[in-house]
Structures are given as C-alpha cells and as structure tokens.
Amino acid sequence: MASFVCSCAFSPDGKSFVVGLESGDIHVYSTSNWEMIGTLEGHSREVRSMEYSPYGKWMCSGSCDKTVRIWITESGVCQHILGHPGDVNCTAYSPRGDQVASACDDKMIRLWDPLTGNCRQILSGHEGTVLCVVYSPKGDQIASGGGIGGFTVHLWNVVTGECTHVFDSHGDKVWGIAFSPKGDQVASASLDKTIRLWDVESGSCHHILEGHHETVNGVLYSLKGDQVFSGSQDGTVRVWDVQSGLCRHTLTGHTQSVYCIAYSPKGDMVASGSQDNTVRLWDVSFGGSRHISSGHNKQVYRVKCSPNGNLVASCSTDTTVRLWDVETGACVRRLSDHGETVLGLAFSPHGNQIVSGSYDNTVRLWDVDTGTCQHSITDYTNVVWSIAYSPQGDQVASASEDKTVRLWNATTGEHRGTLNGHTNGVMCVEYSPDGSTIATCSKDGSTRLWDVGTMACINILTGHRSWVLEVAFSPRGDQLASASADGAVALWSVPTGECYEVLADHEDAVFCIAYSHNGDLLASGSRDKTLRLWDVATGQCKAVVQNFQGTVCGVAWIPSADANYLVTGCQDGSVLKWQVIEEKGQFDVKPCWTAANGSFTVTGASIQDVRGLTSLNKQLLKQRGAEGEPENLFREAGKKLITMASVVSQMRQLSDRTDDQSQQQTVQQDEQRDEQQSEQQSEQQSEQQGEWQENGQPNRTWYRSVVRRVRK
C-alpha cells in the first residue's frame, strides 16, 4: 500500500473489507480473493475511523480533514458530508443503524441521523479530546475514551444524553474502547501500555492486561466474549483470556505500529492494519498466528526444505518456484523461467542449487543465491512429474509421463542413462540415503527399486489398486513408504520387498508422504483435505490436521535440533509451517506461519494506454507483471472503480482456470481409465488371493499377499 493503514473494517456479511489510509483514500477489497475492487475518494487527510451500518448498506468514515462521510456501499457514492470544528478521531454506527456517533478535538460527541445528515444531540462532559467511541450491543449506551486533559472512560445514556459512569484509572490517553458481546463489560486501551476490563454496572476494574511494550491503539472482543484482541505501537497483536487476564498469543509480523484491528463477522479472522503499509490477516480458528503474505496464486504441488533448514521451496501451477524464509515465512526468491506448471522440486545436498521439473517438458537447475537458471534440459517430449538429487550431489534423476526415469550430470546437464520398465507415467523418484538405490512409482500401480550402479530393476512392489503417487525412504534407508490414489500408505522392507504395514485412515487419494528426521513419524497429505501423522513402529495415527481448504499436495520436515517442524503445500496455493509437539505420548500440531495469495497476475499485459489508474493501482499492477506508464485518471460516478487492466487480468485468470480445469479433467479421465483396468485385474486376483477390502476397509493381508519380487 502506498501509505500507512489508519483504520479497517469488515462488512456485516464478511464479503468486503475496507482499509482507510493516511492519504485519505479508502480501499475496498473482496474477501473471496483479497483483490482490491474499488476506491472511495473524498477525504483529503488520514481516515482514522470507519464502520459499516448493521446491514452493510451504508458506511461511515471519519477523517483528519474535519469531516464524517456517509457512503452508499453498493455504489461508492458519498451521501452526506458532516462537518466538524476539528479533526475527527472516531465514528460508530448504532446497532439499529439509525444513528451515527462521532467525536473530534472539541471534547464533544455528536449523534447524527445518517439518512438526513442532521445532528440530533451533543454529549458534553469530557475534560479533554475524545479519541474513541462505541455503542453498546443494545444501543442504549455509548462508551467513550478521553485524551489530553482527561484520561477517562465515560458511559452515556443514549436517550437522555447523561453521563452515567466515569472510569479514571488510566495513566494516559485512552485510544481504543469496546463493549463485550453481552454489554456487561467495557475494554479500554491506553497510551499507558495497558488494557483495562471494566464492569458496566459497578464501574470496577476486573483486570489490567499488561504485556505490550508501547501504546495500545486498539481493542476488541471476540464474538463469544471470552477473548480480547489488542493492537499496539510495539507492532504486535495480542490475544487475551478475559476470565484470567492472561495473554494467550502474541501475533508478530508487522514491522511498525499496529493502528487498527477488526474482527470478521464469522469470528474466524482478525485483521490488523499498520504503519508498515500492510494489512495482515490472522486465522484465529487455528488458535495461533497465521500470517498471510504474498505467495502462490494457484495450487502448490510440492514443498521441499533446504539441508540446513533455513529455506523452504515450493512449486506451483502458477509456473513459479518460490523460496521462503523458514523463520519469518517471507518469500526471498521467485524463480519463473518455466512456461507451465512446475511439478517436481529438489534441493542439492549442499543447498546451493535447486532442480525443478515442469509440465513444459523441461528440467531446470537454479542457483539458490541468485535465483538464476544455470541449466535447462529440454530433451523431454512429455511432462516431468518428479525430480531428485543424489545424496552425493553429482546426479539428478527425473521421472516423466513418458514412462522413464532419466539420470543426468548435475553439473553439466549431460544425460547418463535411462531406467525403463514402468508401463505408465512415472509419478515420483527418490534416492536412498546412501545413494545406492533409486525408488520410483507409477500410474501402473507399482513401485520399483533400482540399482544406481547397474541401472537394473531389483524389486517390483505391487499391491496398490490405483496410481502410486509418491515414495519416500526412511532416514536409515531400510524402509520405503508409498502413497496411492487408493487412499492407502504402504510401508515396505527395502531388503526383502515385504509389505508389513498399511496405513489406511485417509478417505481419499494420498498425494504426499515424508519421514521425520529420526524416522519415528510419517506425515501424509491427502485429497480428503487432511494431514496425518503416523507412528511408524505401531502404524497408529497420532494426529490429524483438518483445517486445509483443498488437497494437501506436498509435505516436508524441516531440519531442526530443538523441535519438530514441517511444511505443507496445498491446492489453494498456501504454504504452511507447523510445529509438532509431543507431550506424554500425545501429539499436537500447531501452525507457525502461512504464505498464501489469492491475487491474479497480469504478466505481459500493457497498461500504457489504460486510463483511470491511480499511482497505487499502477504500482500494484506493475508488481504483477504489467508493462507501461499510464498517467491519466478517470472516475465513473456511482460505480466501484475497477480498472480496465484488472478486468483484462481477470479474463486471463478465467482462461487459465479453464485450461487448468481441462487438464484436471484429462487427468481424471486417465485415472478413471487406469482404475477400471486395475479393477478388472484386481477382481481376477481377488478370486485367488482374497478381497482388497474387508468390511469396507483395506485388507492388510491382501496387500502382503500380492507382493512379488523380481531379482535380476
């Protein structure tokens, strides 16, 4: 954003989100994809306060330009301009929407009729500037906080205009105020770095919430009233327990003062606006901080961690590879030379290179420090599904839809050999920890083990009833896990080829698996939108994470000496970091950060001749790849300001989405065809060897019985 964020608010239906800026502009965003859909222009200085009417038809805003504006939200038209003798510090809508309260530097609170723009009543009694005002849930009371000349909280009877209580224990200006959902409590935030919780009836202070290191600028209650959220000049948002007064979470990420906070109508999200020119969204349903930052705008296929644990790499349908800082979640590199979906990804053993495979039939080797492409292998005539580095770092293996696995010199890109044997596309390739063995899996339903030296197939492991989508070696290399579209994860002995455990709790295809660094746990992600943690020794599921918005396509453990961390990549384009906590045999999985983005891209679009772009519009579009220098402005009265460039980009996005859907339909058709063939084969096998399912669940005995080994 071009200037710092002074205020923010959600619409009552949760579909829109507005941001008030220091410049005087109000930006309107759609919460479905977090794209800016309009700008309300009229204020000439910072917008300090905004609030929607109860049904969202109207919105009021207060500014340092000494005005309150009443806006029609559907059209963006300003209906009324309400003048004040000084800077307007705060505004509020009554719960019935029939009244607007505002306060400015003249120590007064004004009550307005929003339909006519007439002032109905003036409340006087503060000895200093009024900095914040809020209605009670019933609308019969108003709470207000004072500044210079009187650091007090006042309660007012709306009907009579009388002051019923004065709370005066704050040691400095009161910047924020909020009623609890029941209306029996008031929370006040102050320059004295504290939040105080007051009983409305008695006027007594229940709790003094201490923990912020600087001024507390804003405060609000959760929908249930059991938590209080506060934003501070120290750059943090804190979550407090109302009953105990203890701080439960500290949400970090902003680099400067947090000026405003807002609660979504569904109660699942808190937004914070900051002087660092950003708005951050925190997913409170996770019970922790969830930082949403700029990231992939389409499905994430795979995630990998660097050997030193400092970086996470992700690849996506948006044709890019992105590198993320493990601690902060910040995107530090964007690798964008591929022309289509990037499907395979791997770090070199030293972490200085990344290799990627793509739907554009190429393999690319990247320098991690510079983000430049060092080699491009274009010998393929079909999709490259997976990629892997040898532990020694001298060799790269790539798996393709052409049914082969090819081995390459990691330095020169020279072709060393080809592994032939699969009868359908090869979905994944992995080296054993000692580099002597390669494991591959295929749409043909089999997993194969290969000798790296001779390039001969030494084992064929069969048992899955559908495509095998991923394989993973245990840290010691004596065990192999395979994940399948049949919803099962099978554990195999590498020396013998025996299947000795089947993990079958997922309800749909399993797309990704990864062993923890000590080999005790196995993580699996599925199309059933869950992540599961398994005890490898017992085969028991120890934890399930169900908060995903799509297929969990990638999972990787982060090297760490003091704790267990992993990252996941999801169909919705998000990359998340998790901490796995074990206590007395019980496992809990907590989120650390997420990098996600619903933004569209306009790479290659020309905005040279597009009129109507503000400097902020121009900056945002150029960041998304647009070219040109538009200079002129235009407005279409009574309509939201949507630029021609954004319309073009949305059309491109729709086209891309149609292409993606076509590709997905093709894949699904291939999968259905292969599944039908597999079912015919398995029906014949089941007559001799037993049914795959027993009482509706995968039959472990069947899996073991169909294991066969081929030794050469």
XYZ file of C-alpha atoms in Angstrom:
712
model
C 0.000 0.000 0.000
C 1.174 3.493 -0.821
C 0.545 4.971 2.647
C 0.128 3.572 6.117
C -3.107 1.990 7.295
C -5.077 4.028 9.840
C -8.342 2.068 10.069
C -10.056 -1.052 8.765
C -13.429 -2.804 8.969
C -15.294 -5.889 7.735
C -18.750 -5.659 6.172
C -21.504 -7.406 8.188
C -21.770 -10.223 5.629
C -17.991 -10.688 5.616
C -17.751 -10.311 1.830
C -15.976 -6.946 1.843
C -13.127 -5.408 3.780
C -12.269 -1.703 3.802
C -8.963 -0.033 4.615
C -8.591 3.665 5.482
C -5.241 5.199 4.537
C -3.169 8.177 5.619
C -3.675 9.624 2.126
C -7.441 9.904 2.685
C -8.358 7.088 0.280
C -10.499 4.138 1.334
C -9.700 0.860 -0.430
C -12.390 -1.804 -0.784
C -11.370 -5.483 -1.017
C -13.284 -8.644 -1.798
C -12.652 -11.270 0.893
C -13.188 -14.087 -1.613
C -9.787 -13.467 -3.230
C -8.478 -10.397 -1.367
C -8.343 -8.339 -4.545
C -8.963 -4.591 -4.375
C -12.314 -3.941 -6.093
C -12.708 -0.203 -5.577
C -11.515 3.061 -4.051
C -13.670 5.606 -2.197
C -12.171 9.031 -2.800
C -13.216 12.214 -0.998
C -11.278 12.589 2.248
C -8.166 14.738 1.921
C -6.331 13.532 5.044
C -5.925 10.324 7.042
C -9.056 8.234 7.632
C -8.985 7.443 11.355
C -12.263 5.587 11.718
C -14.687 3.501 9.627
C -17.729 1.392 10.411
C -20.466 -0.317 8.396
C -24.154 0.026 9.217
C -25.673 -3.175 10.699
C -26.917 -4.471 7.327
C -23.987 -3.186 5.312
C -25.950 -0.759 3.128
C -24.102 2.273 4.484
C -20.662 3.036 5.851
C -19.381 5.992 7.859
C -15.806 7.281 7.891
C -14.101 9.950 9.980
C -11.019 11.891 8.915
C -8.493 14.498 9.983
C -9.978 16.700 7.242
C -12.677 17.578 9.877
C -15.460 15.604 8.189
C -17.513 12.458 8.601
C -18.723 10.940 5.347
C -21.711 8.617 4.901
C -21.225 6.292 1.930
C -23.640 4.100 -0.027
C -21.634 0.873 -0.144
C -23.169 -0.592 -3.306
C -22.337 2.391 -5.483
C -19.490 4.015 -3.573
C -21.299 7.367 -3.629
C -20.873 9.773 -0.693
C -24.400 10.583 0.531
C -23.577 13.086 3.302
C -20.587 15.126 4.471
C -20.852 16.047 8.162
C -18.609 18.949 9.150
C -16.753 19.239 12.482
C -14.733 22.039 14.116
C -11.663 19.809 14.436
C -10.012 16.543 13.347
C -12.489 13.644 13.583
C -10.953 10.922 15.746
C -13.703 8.291 15.789
C -17.087 7.230 14.419
C -19.594 4.486 15.259
C -22.920 3.174 13.942
C -25.701 2.319 16.385
C -26.811 -1.364 16.356
C -30.109 -0.413 14.672
C -28.364 1.756 12.083
C -30.491 4.822 12.886
C -27.690 6.840 14.439
C -24.012 7.671 13.931
C -21.758 8.921 16.729
C -18.623 10.957 16.084
C -16.065 12.810 18.166
C -13.400 15.386 17.403
C -10.864 17.589 19.169
C -13.546 19.898 20.683
C -14.279 17.421 23.557
C -17.810 16.757 22.263
C -19.614 13.636 20.999
C -22.122 14.278 18.225
C -25.066 11.989 17.402
C -26.243 12.179 13.768
C -29.190 10.997 11.692
C -27.415 9.131 8.835
C -30.397 9.468 6.492
C -30.733 13.247 6.724
C -27.264 14.223 7.891
C -28.733 16.287 10.751
C -27.100 16.458 14.202
C -29.592 15.145 16.797
C -27.674 15.568 20.036
C -24.347 16.638 21.532
C -22.852 14.878 24.561
C -20.504 17.012 26.638
C -18.587 16.153 29.777
C -15.090 15.066 28.768
C -12.379 17.371 30.032
C -10.132 16.575 27.072
C -10.162 15.377 23.487
C -12.451 12.401 22.781
C -10.376 9.752 20.971
C -12.741 6.743 20.741
C -16.455 5.993 20.878
C -18.580 2.817 20.667
C -22.240 1.783 21.091
C -23.330 -0.988 23.446
C -24.838 -4.120 21.799
C -28.371 -2.950 22.674
C -27.665 0.592 21.529
C -28.852 2.178 24.770
C -25.356 3.198 25.929
C -22.244 4.791 24.482
C -18.705 4.370 25.841
C -16.046 6.968 25.044
C -12.362 7.432 25.862
C -10.529 10.701 26.509
C -7.160 12.195 25.712
C -5.247 15.291 26.780
C -6.929 16.933 29.768
C -8.740 13.800 30.978
C -7.587 10.189 30.638
C -11.039 8.800 31.414
C -13.672 6.402 30.087
C -17.252 7.735 30.092
C -20.524 5.787 29.826
C -23.523 7.670 28.421
C -27.274 7.071 28.309
C -28.161 7.471 24.640
C -31.767 8.518 25.281
C -31.142 11.173 27.942
C -27.594 12.129 26.973
C -26.496 11.855 30.610
C -23.090 10.523 31.704
C -23.754 7.508 33.977
C -20.191 6.408 34.848
C -16.650 7.746 34.713
C -13.703 5.314 34.909
C -10.483 7.169 35.563
C -7.632 4.822 36.492
C -5.707 5.000 33.186
C -2.442 6.923 33.384
C -2.541 8.316 29.854
C -4.702 8.788 26.736
C -7.419 6.198 26.015
C -7.046 5.285 22.325
C -9.416 2.339 21.955
C -12.642 1.101 23.501
C -15.007 -1.862 23.047
C -18.138 -3.391 24.598
C -18.316 -7.121 25.278
C -20.988 -9.001 23.237
C -23.296 -9.130 26.280
C -22.738 -5.463 27.048
C -21.751 -6.138 30.648
C -18.075 -5.237 30.178
C -16.022 -2.488 28.563
C -12.406 -2.841 27.480
C -10.228 0.259 27.133
C -6.768 0.568 25.544
C -4.330 3.283 26.512
C -1.084 5.104 25.893
C -0.052 3.761 29.330
C 0.562 0.367 27.535
C -2.338 -1.408 29.304
C -5.832 -2.692 28.545
C -8.386 -2.456 31.332
C -11.598 -4.501 31.641
C -14.454 -2.668 33.410
C -17.760 -3.881 34.872
C -20.516 -1.709 33.380
C -22.839 -1.928 36.395
C -20.378 -1.379 39.226
C -17.685 0.573 37.414
C -14.979 -1.623 38.952
C -11.877 -2.718 37.027
C -11.778 -6.536 36.686
C -8.369 -6.908 35.078
C -5.399 -4.844 33.976
C -3.855 -6.556 30.948
C -0.133 -5.840 30.798
C 2.363 -7.097 28.214
C 2.569 -4.591 25.381
C 5.778 -2.560 25.339
C 4.263 0.537 23.734
C 0.948 2.373 23.345
C -2.116 0.157 22.834
C -4.008 1.684 19.908
C -6.997 -0.617 19.512
C -9.019 -3.250 21.344
C -11.959 -5.556 20.545
C -13.776 -8.588 21.959
C -14.203 -11.968 20.272
C -17.744 -12.917 19.251
C -18.080 -15.183 22.288
C -16.653 -12.559 24.613
C -14.078 -14.936 26.049
C -11.113 -13.226 24.383
C -9.852 -9.697 23.858
C -7.607 -8.653 20.957
C -5.315 -5.644 21.158
C -3.065 -3.874 18.651
C -0.067 -1.867 19.772
C 2.606 0.542 18.703
C 5.093 -2.250 19.510
C 3.993 -3.892 16.210
C 2.152 -6.847 17.781
C -1.401 -8.076 18.165
C -2.099 -9.855 21.439
C -4.860 -12.311 22.349
C -6.019 -12.187 25.980
C -8.175 -14.537 28.052
C -10.986 -12.473 29.587
C -11.526 -14.713 32.599
C -7.907 -14.980 33.717
C -6.498 -11.812 32.190
C -3.552 -13.762 30.770
C -2.020 -13.254 27.317
C -2.629 -16.413 25.279
C -0.954 -15.477 21.995
C 1.289 -12.756 20.612
C 0.892 -12.315 16.859
C 4.059 -10.919 15.327
C 4.873 -9.880 11.786
C 4.223 -6.163 11.483
C 7.391 -4.076 11.412
C 5.803 -0.868 12.717
C 2.904 0.308 14.861
C -0.455 -1.509 14.629
C -3.067 1.254 14.334
C -6.281 -0.733 13.958
C -7.797 -4.182 14.338
C -11.088 -5.646 13.105
C -12.971 -8.890 13.672
C -14.599 -10.812 10.806
C -18.360 -11.465 11.153
C -17.803 -15.233 11.218
C -15.327 -14.876 14.067
C -12.601 -16.840 12.268
C -10.287 -13.977 11.366
C -8.780 -10.815 12.814
C -7.352 -8.108 10.560
C -4.677 -5.651 11.668
C -3.558 -2.508 9.856
C -0.152 -0.983 10.395
C 2.152 1.934 9.775
C 4.277 -0.525 7.758
C 1.690 -0.066 4.948
C 0.287 -3.603 5.267
C -2.848 -5.329 6.458
C -2.311 -8.744 7.976
C -4.985 -11.408 8.451
C -4.812 -13.736 11.431
C -6.756 -17.007 11.390
C -7.989 -17.325 14.983
C -9.576 -20.719 14.296
C -6.043 -22.176 14.368
C -5.537 -20.981 17.933
C -2.397 -19.146 16.893
C -0.953 -16.652 14.495
C -1.409 -17.186 10.825
C 0.456 -14.644 8.757
C -0.782 -14.321 5.212
C 1.859 -12.912 2.922
C 2.468 -12.616 -0.786
C 2.761 -16.058 -2.365
C 1.483 -18.532 -4.970
C -1.859 -17.732 -6.540
C -2.575 -21.295 -7.705
C -2.158 -24.866 -6.488
C 1.101 -25.790 -4.766
C 2.341 -29.199 -5.949
C 5.397 -29.861 -3.809
C 7.382 -28.392 -0.930
C 10.992 -29.177 -0.018
C 13.324 -27.968 2.743
C 16.951 -26.946 2.323
C 19.526 -29.202 4.046
C 20.359 -26.519 6.645
C 16.675 -25.911 7.396
C 16.780 -22.193 6.568
C 14.701 -22.257 3.388
C 11.528 -23.871 2.110
C 10.983 -24.266 -1.636
C 7.550 -24.639 -3.219
C 6.412 -25.177 -6.804
C 3.035 -24.377 -8.245
C 0.559 -24.307 -11.099
C 1.369 -20.589 -11.343
C 4.605 -21.726 -13.170
C 6.941 -20.467 -10.423
C 9.251 -21.871 -7.782
C 9.367 -19.786 -4.604
C 11.862 -19.806 -1.734
C 10.634 -18.935 1.757
C 12.475 -17.975 4.922
C 11.687 -20.697 7.468
C 11.571 -18.361 10.474
C 9.536 -15.481 9.058
C 7.619 -17.000 6.156
C 8.858 -14.232 3.865
C 9.321 -15.004 0.149
C 13.026 -14.409 -0.608
C 13.262 -15.715 -4.197
C 10.888 -16.200 -7.129
C 12.127 -18.490 -9.928
C 9.990 -18.000 -13.003
C 11.571 -19.353 -16.213
C 9.224 -22.343 -16.585
C 6.422 -21.884 -19.083
C 3.852 -24.163 -17.410
C 3.011 -25.857 -14.101
C 6.064 -26.848 -12.031
C 5.554 -30.367 -10.672
C 8.927 -31.602 -9.359
C 11.372 -29.980 -6.966
C 14.564 -30.845 -5.059
C 17.438 -29.146 -3.201
C 21.023 -30.188 -3.840
C 22.757 -31.789 -0.795
C 24.708 -28.573 -0.142
C 21.607 -26.417 -0.572
C 23.199 -24.132 -3.166
C 21.119 -25.448 -6.082
C 17.517 -26.344 -6.830
C 16.335 -28.563 -9.656
C 12.763 -28.406 -10.962
C 10.649 -30.355 -13.449
C 7.646 -28.995 -15.293
C 4.605 -29.554 -17.434
C 6.576 -27.675 -20.129
C 8.673 -30.879 -20.615
C 11.870 -29.346 -19.182
C 14.196 -29.761 -16.219
C 15.897 -26.642 -14.871
C 18.821 -26.204 -12.452
C 18.794 -22.983 -10.390
C 21.322 -21.098 -8.296
C 19.715 -20.532 -4.877
C 21.658 -17.355 -4.030
C 20.973 -15.507 -7.279
C 17.771 -17.193 -8.485
C 19.230 -17.600 -11.988
C 18.690 -20.673 -14.176
C 22.086 -22.350 -14.732
C 20.976 -25.230 -16.995
C 17.849 -26.086 -18.924
C 17.314 -29.705 -20.070
C 14.875 -29.818 -22.972
C 15.256 -33.425 -24.162
C 11.832 -34.480 -22.869
C 8.758 -34.811 -25.060
C 6.347 -35.213 -22.152
C 5.593 -33.940 -18.637
C 8.302 -34.166 -15.932
C 6.437 -35.210 -12.775
C 9.229 -35.533 -10.235
C 12.888 -34.729 -9.675
C 15.576 -35.844 -7.182
C 19.226 -35.168 -6.310
C 21.591 -37.987 -5.412
C 22.991 -37.686 -1.837
C 26.442 -37.004 -3.290
C 25.041 -34.149 -5.373
C 26.622 -35.316 -8.628
C 23.492 -36.749 -10.225
C 19.873 -35.763 -10.849
C 17.039 -38.189 -11.594
C 13.853 -37.076 -13.340
C 10.584 -39.019 -13.689
C 8.299 -38.425 -16.659
C 4.942 -39.198 -18.188
C 6.922 -40.954 -20.963
C 7.251 -43.973 -18.565
C 11.001 -43.466 -17.991
C 13.368 -42.136 -15.362
C 16.441 -40.346 -16.698
C 19.724 -39.723 -14.910
C 21.689 -36.505 -15.530
C 25.023 -34.981 -14.550
C 24.103 -32.322 -12.006
C 26.915 -30.002 -13.096
C 26.820 -30.193 -16.882
C 23.289 -31.487 -17.538
C 24.730 -34.402 -19.574
C 22.454 -37.462 -19.934
C 23.905 -40.507 -18.110
C 21.262 -43.198 -18.531
C 17.582 -44.183 -18.581
C 15.577 -46.519 -16.334
C 12.975 -48.390 -18.394
C 10.319 -50.759 -17.074
C 7.203 -48.911 -15.960
C 4.200 -49.299 -18.258
C 2.655 -45.903 -17.487
C 3.754 -42.431 -16.412
C 6.296 -42.315 -13.562
C 4.979 -40.028 -10.812
C 7.863 -39.881 -8.342
C 11.576 -40.701 -7.998
C 13.709 -40.766 -4.828
C 17.293 -41.767 -3.944
C 18.054 -43.886 -0.890
C 20.072 -42.089 1.838
C 23.307 -43.853 0.780
C 22.664 -43.181 -2.917
C 22.893 -46.814 -3.979
C 19.200 -47.337 -4.733
C 16.501 -45.412 -6.578
C 12.783 -45.857 -5.831
C 10.141 -44.974 -8.423
C 6.354 -45.201 -8.513
C 3.931 -45.062 -11.377
C 0.405 -44.806 -12.693
C 0.790 -48.514 -13.466
C 0.199 -49.166 -9.745
C 3.715 -50.431 -8.998
C 6.735 -49.244 -7.049
C 10.175 -50.221 -8.338
C 13.617 -50.313 -6.747
C 16.665 -49.812 -8.996
C 20.402 -50.328 -8.530
C 22.064 -46.990 -9.309
C 25.339 -48.563 -10.479
C 23.878 -51.078 -12.919
C 20.573 -49.259 -13.595
C 18.843 -52.638 -13.199
C 15.434 -53.134 -11.556
C 15.937 -55.218 -8.392
C 12.405 -55.231 -6.926
C 8.852 -54.630 -8.115
C 6.452 -53.912 -5.255
C 2.768 -54.283 -6.122
C -0.376 -54.118 -4.037
C -1.898 -50.687 -4.500
C -5.129 -50.696 -6.513
C -4.557 -47.356 -8.213
C -1.819 -44.929 -9.180
C 1.115 -44.756 -6.781
C 1.734 -41.036 -6.414
C 4.778 -40.722 -4.134
C 7.505 -42.736 -2.441
C 9.837 -41.880 0.446
C 12.822 -43.635 2.039
C 13.207 -43.754 5.809
C 16.330 -41.956 7.153
C 18.183 -45.273 7.546
C 17.130 -46.438 4.088
C 15.793 -49.811 5.274
C 12.158 -48.835 4.828
C 10.137 -47.376 1.963
C 6.719 -45.736 2.135
C 4.400 -45.465 -0.867
C 1.291 -43.281 -1.171
C -1.518 -44.089 -3.563
C -4.696 -42.743 -5.126
C -6.435 -45.706 -3.444
C -6.190 -43.769 -0.148
C -3.586 -46.020 1.485
C 0.040 -45.638 2.532
C 2.068 -48.871 2.426
C 5.311 -49.492 4.357
C 7.815 -51.827 2.699
C 11.052 -53.507 3.739
C 13.716 -52.388 1.267
C 15.954 -55.505 1.653
C 13.115 -58.033 1.282
C 10.375 -56.165 -0.584
C 7.820 -57.259 2.026
C 4.840 -55.007 2.817
C 4.477 -55.130 6.586
C 2.084 -52.264 7.319
C -0.761 -50.426 5.580
C -1.920 -47.035 6.877
C -5.486 -46.721 5.655
C -7.267 -43.947 7.592
C -7.359 -41.394 4.759
C -10.697 -41.132 2.948
C -9.269 -40.184 -0.462
C -6.084 -40.247 -2.540
C -2.817 -39.695 -0.648
C -0.627 -37.262 -2.572
C 2.431 -36.806 -0.359
C 4.429 -38.503 2.395
C 7.579 -37.702 4.394
C 9.509 -39.353 7.227
C 10.586 -37.324 10.244
C 14.357 -36.966 10.657
C 14.590 -39.732 13.269
C 12.256 -41.984 11.266
C 9.732 -42.398 14.100
C 6.924 -40.441 12.422
C 5.491 -40.382 8.917
C 3.442 -37.423 7.656
C 0.881 -37.882 4.865
C -1.297 -35.400 2.986
C -4.453 -36.280 1.114
C -7.240 -35.144 -1.187
C -9.517 -35.543 1.856
C -8.025 -32.164 2.961
C -6.183 -33.594 5.954
C -2.612 -34.035 7.149
C -1.960 -37.127 9.263
C 0.967 -38.099 11.478
C 1.649 -41.816 11.908
C 3.712 -43.780 14.410
C 5.893 -45.874 12.102
C 6.511 -48.608 14.683
C 2.829 -49.224 15.518
C 1.053 -47.935 12.409
C -1.230 -45.794 14.585
C -2.417 -42.337 13.518
C -1.164 -39.898 16.169
C -2.580 -36.589 14.907
C -4.928 -35.229 12.248
C -4.947 -31.637 10.935
C -8.229 -30.794 9.197
C -8.039 -27.019 8.559
C -6.993 -27.209 4.897
C -9.009 -25.646 2.072
C -8.056 -28.233 -0.537
C -5.845 -31.232 -1.304
C -2.616 -31.394 0.704
C -0.214 -31.857 -2.216
C 3.208 -31.581 -0.542
C 4.799 -32.177 2.853
C 8.383 -31.959 4.130
C 10.092 -31.970 7.528
C 12.355 -29.039 8.418
C 15.800 -29.881 9.841
C 15.814 -28.612 13.442
C 17.759 -29.668 16.508
C 15.347 -28.405 19.162
C 11.876 -29.197 17.782
C 9.881 -30.982 15.071
C 8.718 -28.666 12.288
C 7.183 -29.454 8.916
C 5.765 -27.556 5.958
C 2.805 -28.337 3.726
C 1.715 -27.163 0.289
C -1.986 -27.042 -0.506
C -4.262 -26.931 -3.542
C -5.430 -23.443 -2.517
C -1.903 -22.096 -3.118
C -0.880 -21.838 0.542
C 2.399 -22.932 2.106
C 2.213 -23.522 5.872
C 4.812 -24.170 8.548
C 3.761 -26.364 11.504
C 5.286 -27.335 14.839
C 4.732 -30.894 16.046
C 4.543 -31.013 19.839
C 4.699 -34.286 21.765
C 3.739 -34.488 25.425
C 3.323 -37.805 27.260
C 2.726 -39.698 24.030
C 0.134 -37.218 22.759
C 0.823 -35.171 19.632
C -0.378 -31.691 18.787
C 0.255 -29.819 15.524
C 0.385 -26.017 15.768
C 0.668 -23.535 12.867
C 3.640 -21.154 12.767
C 3.042 -19.216 9.546
C 1.430 -19.464 6.160
C 2.249 -17.858 2.847
C -0.759 -17.523 0.581
C -2.144 -15.226 -2.014
C -5.378 -15.073 -3.962
C -4.065 -12.321 -6.224
C -4.252 -12.580 -10.001
C -1.300 -11.868 -12.278
C -1.155 -9.639 -15.352
C 2.259 -10.625 -16.682
C 2.783 -9.208 -20.159
C -0.344 -7.031 -20.125
C 0.197 -3.474 -21.381
C -1.299 -0.653 -19.331
C 0.304 2.077 -21.409
C -2.999 3.339 -22.806
C -5.264 2.420 -19.886
C -6.866 5.436 -18.259
C -8.181 5.593 -14.720
C -5.238 4.180 -12.760
C -4.132 5.859 -9.567
C -0.471 5.716 -8.632
C -1.301 2.862 -6.253
C -3.191 0.965 -8.995
C -0.209 1.420 -11.291
C 2.244 0.191 -8.661
C 0.198 -2.919 -7.842
C -0.327 -3.840 -11.498
C 3.362 -3.403 -12.337
C 4.253 -5.648 -9.388
C 2.057 -8.296 -11.022
C 3.936 -8.033 -14.302
C 2.083 -5.341 -16.251
C 4.037 -3.009 -18.529
C 3.617 0.691 -19.381
C 3.234 4.043 -17.655
C -0.417 5.170 -17.518
C -0.828 8.737 -16.319
C -4.433 9.874 -16.593
C -7.303 9.440 -14.142
C -10.996 8.906 -14.638
C -13.965 8.048 -12.462
C -17.324 6.561 -13.286
C -19.760 8.130 -10.815
C -21.849 5.771 -8.762
C -19.785 2.663 -9.574
C -16.883 0.895 -7.942
C -13.562 1.776 -9.506
C -12.321 -1.307 -11.301
C -9.576 -0.648 -13.819
C -9.584 -1.971 -17.342
C -6.289 -3.684 -16.651
C -7.775 -5.665 -13.760
C -10.711 -6.693 -15.968
C -8.295 -7.955 -18.631
C -6.317 -9.809 -15.972
C -9.422 -11.442 -14.549
C -10.334 -12.606 -18.058
C -6.832 -14.078 -18.363
C -7.236 -15.720 -14.978
C -10.572 -17.206 -16.078
C -8.889 -18.543 -19.220
C -6.065 -20.040 -17.149
C -8.593 -21.588 -14.803
C -10.452 -23.110 -17.762
C -7.165 -24.562 -19.060
C -6.377 -25.951 -15.607
C -9.847 -27.494 -15.385
C -9.380 -29.081 -18.812
C -6.039 -30.526 -17.712
C -7.599 -31.799 -14.483
C -10.466 -33.387 -16.437
C -7.946 -35.115 -18.731
C -6.000 -36.401 -15.734
C -9.204 -37.575 -14.050
C -10.267 -39.386 -17.221
C -6.852 -41.090 -17.446
C -7.080 -42.005 -13.800
C -10.596 -43.417 -14.185
C -9.496 -45.480 -17.215
C -6.488 -46.867 -15.343
C -8.638 -47.533 -12.278
C -11.101 -49.519 -14.415
C -8.251 -51.595 -15.828
C -6.835 -52.037 -12.343
C -10.235 -53.117 -11.010
C -10.554 -55.766 -13.733
C -7.104 -57.108 -12.872
C -7.718 -56.998 -9.123
C -11.061 -58.796 -9.495
C -9.185 -61.672 -11.079
C -6.547 -61.589 -8.346
C -9.105 -61.329 -5.558
C -10.694 -64.616 -6.598
C -7.404 -66.350 -5.794
C -5.884 -64.151 -3.131
C -8.739 -62.521 -1.186
C -10.596 -59.247 -1.422
C -8.753 -55.927 -1.129
C -11.477 -54.620 1.172
C -12.741 -56.308 4.278
C -15.843 -54.731 5.857
C -15.254 -51.595 3.812
C -11.608 -51.153 4.882
C -8.310 -52.019 3.153
C -7.314 -55.611 3.879
C -3.681 -55.682 5.050
C -3.456 -59.421 4.370
C -4.395 -58.812 0.729
C -1.666 -56.205 0.385
C 1.003 -58.548 1.711
C -0.213 -61.477 -0.354
C 0.203 -59.704 -3.689
C 3.759 -58.531 -3.015
C 6.090 -60.103 -5.516
C 9.793 -59.641 -6.037
C 11.800 -59.717 -9.220
C 15.532 -60.131 -8.708
C 17.967 -59.599 -11.557
